Amino acid sequence: MKVVFADKVDSHCSATLERAGIEVDDVAGQGDEALLQALAEADGLVVRSATQVDAKLMDAAPELKVVGRAGSGVDNIDVTTATARGILVMNAPGENSLAAAEHAFALILGLSRNLGPASVRMRDGEWSKEGLMGVELCDKTLGVVGMGRIGREVAARGKAFRMRVLAHDPFLPDEVAEGMGIEKVDLDLLFSESDFLTLHAPLTDKTKHLIGADSLSKCKKELRIINCARGGLVDEGALLAALEADKIAGAALDVFEEEPLPEDSPLRNNPKILLTPHLGASTSEAQEKVALRIAEQIAAYLNEGTIQNAVNLFSVDPEQAAMLDPWLKLAEGMGRMHAVLAKGSLEEVSVELSGTVLDLPGPALVSGALQGLLSGFLSREINLVNAVSAAEEHGLKLAEVRGPDPEGYLGLIKIRVSGDGGERLISGTVYAERYPKVVQVDEFFIETPLKANMLFYKNDDTPGRLAAITSSIAAHGVNIADLALGRDKDSGTAFSALHLDAPLSEDALEALRSVDGVTWAQPASFPSDT
């Protein structure tokens, strides 16, 4: 396994990966050609915010399995394209939250006391206080847009400075706001009443230019804006116009619409703007923490398949991963079994979960089922990351259903697949938290694990059929390891699942199909015991 570093990261990252037996190729700062060449055999890629992980870059990395962002934001990664190609995108959220929050508050303090221009004057040999009158934070109103980890840390610091704190976040629970002693408000109220406004929201189509001409027109003249989140949140032209017209008092920017900030940017020339070069996460502690975290996550994924802090897939902690693993194998195996038994085109897939399996992440099991199913139909590689997008791309209707408590089982998965060949149901469970088995195929109740060298067949349920079938298999020198049989008395039909010591030859399969009473037979082989 090889992981490429496209951007400079703390040395703990490479050390952690190498201890996990993973080769590291650090090409940070060596240019595009060196990066593209290194990616030719890369299984993983580590970036910060500088490298754009786009389709062109992914084209150069045919073996790429995971992109790790040493930080939280993934605006520089084409997550949609990565998902379609089965590439997991993960980040390290929270590890730099304190650093970012402290930097945002440092900018609040710097703006409040005009520290930027004051420092410039002193360096220029001046001793002048003119125009440097500041304001106190106590009793001022701090508006916080986005109350994730960073926003909450900033809000807590605002409260410590005895500020009134207003917050806007559609996902902020009322009880959390009440517990923090802050007011949850809409954007218009936040714009109109804030003395300081700090942004901690992701950049989306809805939040792009959140601070623009319209929102700035609603603000008081004393407002000072701080942005340590994403450059696109602020319309820089509108911000400059508002500052030059004295419609607001100041701004502090750590992120920009174009980075690095061009040398001739007018932002550099306005004394009311305090500028820093994207330093939000630039503390030694934060860089060490994100480096360790992303390295541990990448190693766990490449070596064990454990998924943590995924941006384009479900995430599970190690304890939950152990519980999920046998159910995930079961779902994938049942999907593969559906592919083996399918007739005609597919239209709908329904995954019904009941009992203890409801405590596990449903999307993971849906992805597992689709991975197994589509791998039997599509030539390209299908994995947990791209299974859902591949299904949607091919027009499949998907459903995750919460079922009633199962009778006779602690937990149960039912996968229904329908199309122009009709509908088929396969049900499965996990025994003793580690032994996955299929327990039902349509109207037939059986109990079988899914292994290599299997044979499924139907026959008339009459005396002597089983003996004739097993004799036919034995006549071709193949031993039967185990057999599971289900009967439907109404139709007089039996369905069997056999595990063989070796695969049947074409001649042996043809002979079996010609046995009197055998109505259908299909060999199958599953990649691992499920």
XYZ file of C-alpha atoms in Angstrom:
530
model
C 0.000 0.000 0.000
C 1.227 3.499 -0.831
C -0.041 6.907 0.300
C 1.011 10.123 -1.441
C 1.318 13.462 0.378
C 0.363 16.322 -1.964
C 0.594 19.049 0.690
C 2.897 19.600 3.638
C 1.630 17.833 6.757
C 3.063 17.234 10.201
C 5.678 14.458 10.418
C 3.428 12.444 12.741
C 1.327 11.586 9.677
C 4.081 9.751 7.797
C 5.395 8.105 10.960
C 1.953 6.730 11.830
C 1.354 5.370 8.324
C 4.784 3.758 8.128
C 4.249 2.034 11.475
C 1.089 0.572 9.945
C 3.139 -0.901 7.094
C 2.135 1.703 4.523
C 4.669 3.316 2.193
C 4.665 7.132 2.122
C 5.624 9.194 -0.939
C 5.868 12.866 0.051
C 5.818 15.070 -3.073
C 4.534 18.240 -1.375
C 5.866 21.319 -3.125
C 7.412 19.377 -6.022
C 4.899 20.483 -8.655
C 2.051 18.938 -10.623
C 4.182 16.591 -12.721
C 5.750 14.933 -9.681
C 2.333 14.604 -8.035
C 0.675 13.012 -11.068
C 3.569 10.600 -11.474
C 3.431 9.572 -7.807
C -0.324 8.996 -8.013
C 0.004 6.313 -10.696
C 0.367 3.599 -8.045
C -1.164 5.363 -5.037
C -3.787 3.743 -2.828
C -4.237 6.867 -0.722
C -3.762 10.626 -0.972
C -3.307 13.154 1.841
C -4.033 16.831 1.182
C -4.616 20.031 3.080
C -6.362 22.977 1.420
C -3.857 23.782 -1.341
C -4.229 20.803 -3.686
C -7.335 20.625 -5.869
C -8.451 17.004 -6.012
C -10.408 17.088 -9.266
C -11.266 14.622 -12.030
C -7.940 15.210 -13.785
C -6.010 14.317 -10.664
C -8.151 11.224 -10.073
C -7.591 10.153 -13.685
C -3.896 9.899 -12.823
C -4.628 7.617 -9.852
C -6.329 4.432 -11.112
C -5.684 2.572 -7.831
C -6.779 5.397 -5.535
C -9.036 4.190 -2.723
C -9.058 7.039 -0.215
C -8.421 10.781 -0.044
C -7.666 12.097 3.431
C -8.069 15.811 4.176
C -5.752 16.788 7.028
C -8.314 19.216 8.404
C -12.062 19.640 8.155
C -13.095 21.477 4.977
C -13.264 19.506 1.724
C -14.091 22.340 -0.689
C -10.927 21.531 -2.639
C -12.043 17.938 -3.262
C -14.522 16.936 -5.976
C -16.483 14.649 -3.681
C -19.105 13.802 -6.326
C -16.509 12.508 -8.777
C -14.681 10.655 -6.006
C -17.905 8.953 -4.958
C -18.740 7.879 -8.506
C -15.269 6.332 -8.770
C -15.518 4.511 -5.466
C -12.946 6.705 -3.722
C -13.582 7.314 -0.032
C -13.137 10.913 1.118
C -12.431 11.424 4.807
C -11.456 14.380 6.948
C -10.348 15.078 10.509
C -13.061 17.353 11.924
C -12.721 18.693 15.407
C -8.971 18.264 15.675
C -8.367 21.893 14.692
C -11.544 23.356 16.191
C -9.818 25.033 19.110
C -7.136 26.534 16.881
C -9.722 27.929 14.458
C -11.930 29.265 17.250
C -9.008 30.951 18.988
C -7.874 32.530 15.724
C -11.370 33.848 15.042
C -11.475 35.373 18.493
C -7.982 36.797 18.055
C -9.292 38.586 14.964
C -12.286 39.848 16.934
C -9.913 41.304 19.516
C -7.580 42.644 16.851
C -10.438 44.432 15.108
C -11.859 45.824 18.326
C -8.557 47.548 19.194
C -7.211 48.274 15.673
C -4.116 46.172 16.308
C -3.299 45.764 12.606
C -2.838 49.434 11.698
C -1.341 50.174 15.128
C 1.409 47.607 14.533
C 2.097 48.965 11.029
C 2.531 52.509 12.398
C 4.948 51.354 15.057
C 7.040 49.452 12.503
C 7.096 52.573 10.344
C 8.597 54.560 13.233
C 5.398 56.416 14.120
C 3.872 57.058 17.531
C 0.321 58.115 16.764
C -2.987 57.125 18.313
C -5.105 59.083 15.847
C -7.843 56.953 14.336
C -6.998 53.995 16.568
C -9.741 54.419 19.158
C -11.101 50.956 19.905
C -14.247 49.453 21.399
C -14.792 47.094 24.311
C -16.342 43.678 23.765
C -18.271 43.686 27.034
C -21.998 44.266 26.415
C -21.541 44.161 22.629
C -23.533 41.723 20.479
C -21.682 38.866 18.799
C -23.453 37.166 15.896
C -22.325 33.615 15.080
C -23.386 32.008 11.795
C -22.867 28.254 12.057
C -22.860 26.525 15.432
C -20.742 23.475 14.795
C -17.671 22.689 16.883
C -15.866 25.926 15.985
C -18.920 28.163 16.204
C -19.754 26.860 19.668
C -16.200 27.454 20.885
C -16.331 31.040 19.604
C -19.748 31.579 21.192
C -18.431 30.308 24.537
C -15.537 32.775 24.363
C -17.971 35.560 23.548
C -19.946 34.716 26.670
C -16.701 34.752 28.680
C -16.163 38.343 27.488
C -19.700 39.149 28.691
C -21.046 39.631 25.184
C -24.605 39.043 24.101
C -24.397 36.133 21.658
C -26.835 35.594 18.787
C -26.591 32.378 16.785
C -28.013 31.180 13.498
C -27.886 27.493 12.609
C -30.864 25.439 11.388
C -29.477 22.366 13.181
C -28.874 23.996 16.557
C -31.222 22.412 19.142
C -33.112 24.922 21.258
C -31.955 23.228 24.459
C -28.292 23.585 23.441
C -28.727 27.297 22.753
C -30.552 27.722 26.041
C -27.864 25.786 27.906
C -25.132 28.009 26.457
C -27.039 31.161 27.316
C -27.243 32.321 23.701
C -30.140 33.423 21.518
C -31.120 31.414 18.445
C -32.294 33.894 15.796
C -32.924 34.238 12.076
C -30.345 35.806 9.789
C -32.126 39.134 9.387
C -32.157 39.739 13.139
C -28.555 38.613 13.441
C -27.472 40.995 10.670
C -29.351 43.951 12.107
C -28.247 43.618 15.752
C -24.668 42.300 15.648
C -21.682 44.473 16.516
C -19.346 41.637 15.557
C -20.358 38.918 13.095
C -18.263 35.755 12.758
C -18.808 33.095 10.093
C -18.415 29.366 10.757
C -20.615 27.822 8.065
C -19.735 25.475 5.183
C -19.601 26.843 1.646
C -22.632 25.623 -0.300
C -24.815 26.996 -3.061
C -27.051 28.470 -0.349
C -24.248 30.072 1.671
C -22.128 31.427 -1.195
C -21.877 35.218 -0.775
C -23.942 35.034 2.391
C -22.310 38.361 3.185
C -23.194 40.442 0.141
C -24.736 43.762 -0.785
C -28.197 42.749 0.423
C -27.137 41.418 3.828
C -24.700 44.293 4.379
C -27.526 46.776 3.806
C -29.263 45.329 6.881
C -26.275 45.764 9.202
C -25.458 48.573 11.624
C -22.558 50.945 10.884
C -20.648 49.634 13.901
C -20.514 46.073 12.534
C -17.189 44.274 12.220
C -17.160 41.037 10.167
C -14.828 38.098 10.805
C -14.404 35.199 8.372
C -12.193 32.247 9.277
C -14.404 29.683 7.539
C -14.602 29.781 3.725
C -13.664 32.592 1.356
C -16.768 32.272 -0.785
C -19.026 33.126 2.129
C -18.139 36.797 1.637
C -18.644 38.788 -1.560
C -15.328 40.636 -1.376
C -16.408 43.358 -3.801
C -19.545 44.112 -1.808
C -17.541 44.079 1.417
C -15.040 46.612 0.058
C -17.840 48.849 -1.183
C -19.526 48.797 2.232
C -16.263 49.619 4.010
C -15.386 52.453 1.635
C -18.876 53.914 2.060
C -18.586 53.656 5.876
C -21.626 51.348 5.978
C -19.762 48.987 8.328
C -16.783 49.547 10.625
C -14.310 46.827 9.687
C -13.538 43.275 8.664
C -10.999 40.561 9.452
C -10.398 37.885 6.828
C -8.378 34.693 7.104
C -9.858 33.046 3.996
C -10.473 34.408 0.513
C -12.312 33.669 -2.706
C -8.950 33.208 -4.405
C -6.019 31.761 -2.490
C -3.249 32.774 -2.275
C -4.667 36.297 -2.223
C -3.375 38.121 -5.342
C -0.675 40.712 -4.694
C -2.783 43.420 -6.320
C -5.984 42.589 -4.419
C -7.694 45.795 -3.223
C -8.312 44.013 0.080
C -4.633 44.568 0.875
C -4.971 48.344 0.673
C -7.949 48.993 2.928
C -6.858 49.924 6.480
C -10.199 48.772 7.885
C -9.445 45.163 6.939
C -7.265 42.915 9.094
C -5.755 40.147 6.926
C -4.106 36.822 7.769
C -3.008 34.135 5.252
C -5.369 31.272 6.153
C -3.921 30.678 9.606
C -7.054 29.261 11.246
C -5.610 25.793 11.835
C -1.977 26.871 11.965
C -0.949 25.885 15.448
C 1.587 23.182 16.161
C -0.944 21.384 18.340
C -3.668 21.399 15.685
C -1.339 20.248 12.914
C -0.076 17.372 15.026
C -3.617 16.316 15.929
C -4.995 16.400 12.369
C -1.909 14.579 11.060
C -2.277 11.801 13.606
C -6.026 11.530 13.090
C -5.996 11.351 9.301
C -3.088 8.881 9.317
C -4.864 6.598 11.783
C -8.068 6.751 9.741
C -6.345 6.014 6.425
C -4.385 3.121 7.935
C -7.550 1.662 9.467
C -9.357 1.888 6.128
C -6.577 0.481 3.938
C -5.593 -2.287 6.360
C -8.915 -3.201 7.959
C -11.708 -1.558 5.979
C -12.768 0.509 9.011
C -14.475 3.764 8.009
C -14.221 6.860 10.210
C -15.104 10.505 9.479
C -16.105 9.738 5.906
C -17.521 12.628 3.911
C -19.158 10.517 1.199
C -20.108 7.422 3.193
C -21.306 6.319 6.616
C -18.826 6.440 9.500
C -18.600 4.056 12.442
C -16.486 3.961 15.563
C -14.273 0.877 16.128
C -16.696 -0.713 18.597
C -19.657 -0.329 16.259
C -17.518 -1.514 13.336
C -17.043 -4.876 15.052
C -20.812 -5.284 15.412
C -21.485 -4.069 11.881
C -18.939 -6.293 10.125
C -20.873 -9.615 10.042
C -24.102 -7.846 9.056
C -22.300 -5.965 6.312
C -20.854 -9.220 4.970
C -24.324 -10.728 5.111
C -25.900 -7.831 3.199
C -23.227 -7.964 0.507
C -23.555 -11.734 0.206
C -27.334 -11.514 -0.072
C -26.907 -8.899 -2.794
C -24.552 -11.218 -4.680
C -27.045 -14.055 -4.262
C -29.751 -11.859 -5.766
C -27.464 -11.243 -8.749
C -27.010 -15.002 -9.186
C -30.731 -15.728 -8.998
C -31.983 -12.682 -10.932
C -33.932 -12.976 -14.154
C -34.268 -10.000 -16.479
C -33.607 -6.355 -15.698
C -33.705 -4.778 -12.242
C -36.023 -1.953 -11.240
C -36.342 -1.720 -7.458
C -34.312 -2.728 -4.413
C -35.756 -2.649 -0.906
C -33.692 -3.358 2.211
C -35.824 -4.032 5.291
C -34.122 -3.993 8.690
C -35.661 -5.252 11.907
C -34.705 -6.170 15.452
C -31.191 -5.508 16.733
C -29.934 -4.601 13.264
C -31.835 -1.316 13.628
C -29.086 -0.199 16.017
C -26.605 -0.267 13.111
C -26.251 2.359 10.345
C -28.892 1.464 7.766
C -27.153 3.263 4.874
C -24.136 1.011 5.396
C -26.233 -2.115 4.952
C -28.015 -0.677 1.915
C -24.634 0.120 0.369
C -23.400 -3.369 1.177
C -26.422 -4.994 -0.450
C -26.039 -2.838 -3.556
C -22.321 -3.560 -3.739
C -23.035 -7.273 -3.867
C -25.937 -6.947 -6.277
C -24.342 -4.585 -8.789
C -21.000 -6.397 -8.767
C -22.834 -9.221 -10.481
C -24.061 -6.978 -13.299
C -21.534 -4.198 -13.918
C -18.024 -4.534 -15.296
C -16.576 -1.634 -13.282
C -15.585 -2.002 -9.664
C -18.435 -1.403 -7.240
C -17.709 -0.779 -3.574
C -19.416 0.699 -0.538
C -18.536 4.221 -1.621
C -20.036 4.224 -5.108
C -22.742 1.549 -4.773
C -25.645 3.957 -4.191
C -24.574 6.413 -6.898
C -24.106 3.519 -9.350
C -27.587 2.217 -8.542
C -29.131 5.649 -9.047
C -27.145 6.116 -12.242
C -28.776 2.963 -13.611
C -32.260 4.060 -12.597
C -32.817 1.697 -9.683
C -35.411 2.745 -7.132
C -34.001 2.295 -3.630
C -35.733 1.979 -0.280
C -34.572 1.415 3.281
C -37.462 0.079 5.364
C -37.840 -0.281 9.125
C -39.513 -3.642 9.698
C -41.459 -5.061 12.665
C -39.759 -7.163 15.333
C -38.769 -10.440 13.650
C -40.188 -13.730 14.889
C -37.518 -16.219 15.906
C -34.550 -13.902 15.285
C -32.856 -11.144 17.248
C -32.178 -9.249 14.044
C -33.120 -9.741 10.397
C -32.364 -8.261 6.983
C -34.824 -8.733 4.129
C -33.709 -7.718 0.644
C -36.345 -7.572 -2.079
C -35.309 -7.089 -5.688
C -37.911 -6.632 -8.403
C -37.829 -6.125 -12.141
C -39.321 -7.488 -15.310
C -38.496 -10.997 -14.058
C -40.710 -10.582 -10.994
C -39.817 -10.083 -7.331
C -37.434 -12.128 -5.219
C -36.978 -12.040 -1.437
C -33.862 -13.140 0.416
C -33.683 -12.889 4.217
C -30.683 -13.313 6.477
C -29.528 -13.062 10.057
C -26.379 -13.210 12.153
C -26.073 -15.840 14.875
C -24.002 -15.276 18.028
C -22.971 -11.855 16.649
C -20.529 -13.451 14.195
C -22.125 -16.109 11.968
C -24.107 -14.682 9.005
C -26.584 -16.969 7.309
C -29.318 -16.768 4.693
C -32.553 -18.045 6.242
C -35.132 -17.551 3.490
C -35.304 -17.459 -0.309
C -38.790 -16.492 -1.494
C -41.175 -19.041 0.040
C -38.392 -21.444 1.016
C -36.974 -21.409 4.543
C -33.393 -22.640 4.624
C -30.332 -21.919 6.716
C -27.002 -21.564 4.939
C -23.847 -19.489 5.001
C -22.645 -18.170 1.649
C -19.272 -19.612 0.639
C -17.121 -20.469 -2.347
C -18.249 -23.322 -4.637
C -21.975 -23.269 -3.981
C -24.837 -24.683 -5.982
C -28.463 -23.577 -5.837
C -31.169 -25.695 -7.431
C -34.892 -26.407 -7.426
C -36.534 -29.768 -7.887
C -39.875 -31.502 -7.634
C -40.313 -32.478 -3.998
C -40.861 -36.198 -4.558
C -39.189 -39.319 -3.130
C -35.777 -40.147 -4.548
C -34.993 -36.716 -5.976
C -32.304 -35.869 -3.399
C -30.575 -39.217 -3.835
C -30.529 -38.852 -7.621
C -29.135 -35.317 -7.437
C -26.362 -36.112 -4.960
C -25.461 -39.246 -6.925
C -25.104 -37.180 -10.102
C -22.732 -34.790 -8.367
C -20.729 -37.632 -6.813
C -20.443 -39.353 -10.195
C -18.367 -36.402 -11.381
C -15.959 -36.674 -8.460
C -17.242 -33.712 -6.446
C -17.897 -34.034 -2.728
C -20.750 -32.226 -0.974
C -19.559 -30.399 2.142
C -22.995 -29.432 3.420
C -26.569 -29.008 2.230
C -29.531 -26.849 3.233
C -33.006 -27.645 1.902
C -36.295 -25.787 2.086
C -39.698 -27.112 1.001
C -42.880 -25.456 -0.196
C -45.679 -27.953 0.262
C -48.182 -25.858 -1.675
C -46.175 -26.017 -4.891
C -44.514 -29.353 -4.214
C -41.115 -27.776 -4.866
C -37.857 -27.863 -2.922
C -35.013 -25.330 -2.992
C -31.518 -26.407 -1.965
C -28.199 -24.713 -1.310
C -25.138 -26.954 -1.512
C -21.568 -26.170 -0.528
C -19.157 -28.245 -2.619
C -15.498 -29.071 -2.110
C -14.806 -28.050 -5.714
C -16.701 -26.263 -8.482
C -18.813 -28.306 -10.876
C -17.538 -28.676 -14.429
C -19.831 -27.772 -17.320
C -20.412 -31.472 -17.947
C -21.307 -32.094 -14.321
C -23.684 -29.126 -14.286
C -25.347 -30.267 -17.503
C -25.766 -33.756 -16.078
C -27.335 -32.358 -12.919
C -29.788 -30.249 -14.877
C -30.867 -33.331 -16.788
C -31.724 -35.294 -13.634
C -35.423 -36.087 -13.595
C -37.299 -33.581 -11.426
C -34.593 -30.872 -11.423
C -36.246 -27.715 -12.716
C -33.395 -25.223 -12.291
C -29.749 -25.205 -11.158
C -27.231 -22.398 -10.811
C -23.666 -22.488 -9.452
C -22.297 -19.556 -7.447
C -19.162 -18.642 -5.580
C -18.919 -15.992 -2.891
C -15.658 -14.198 -2.088
C -15.670 -15.049 1.609
C -17.840 -16.764 4.161
C -20.840 -14.532 4.703
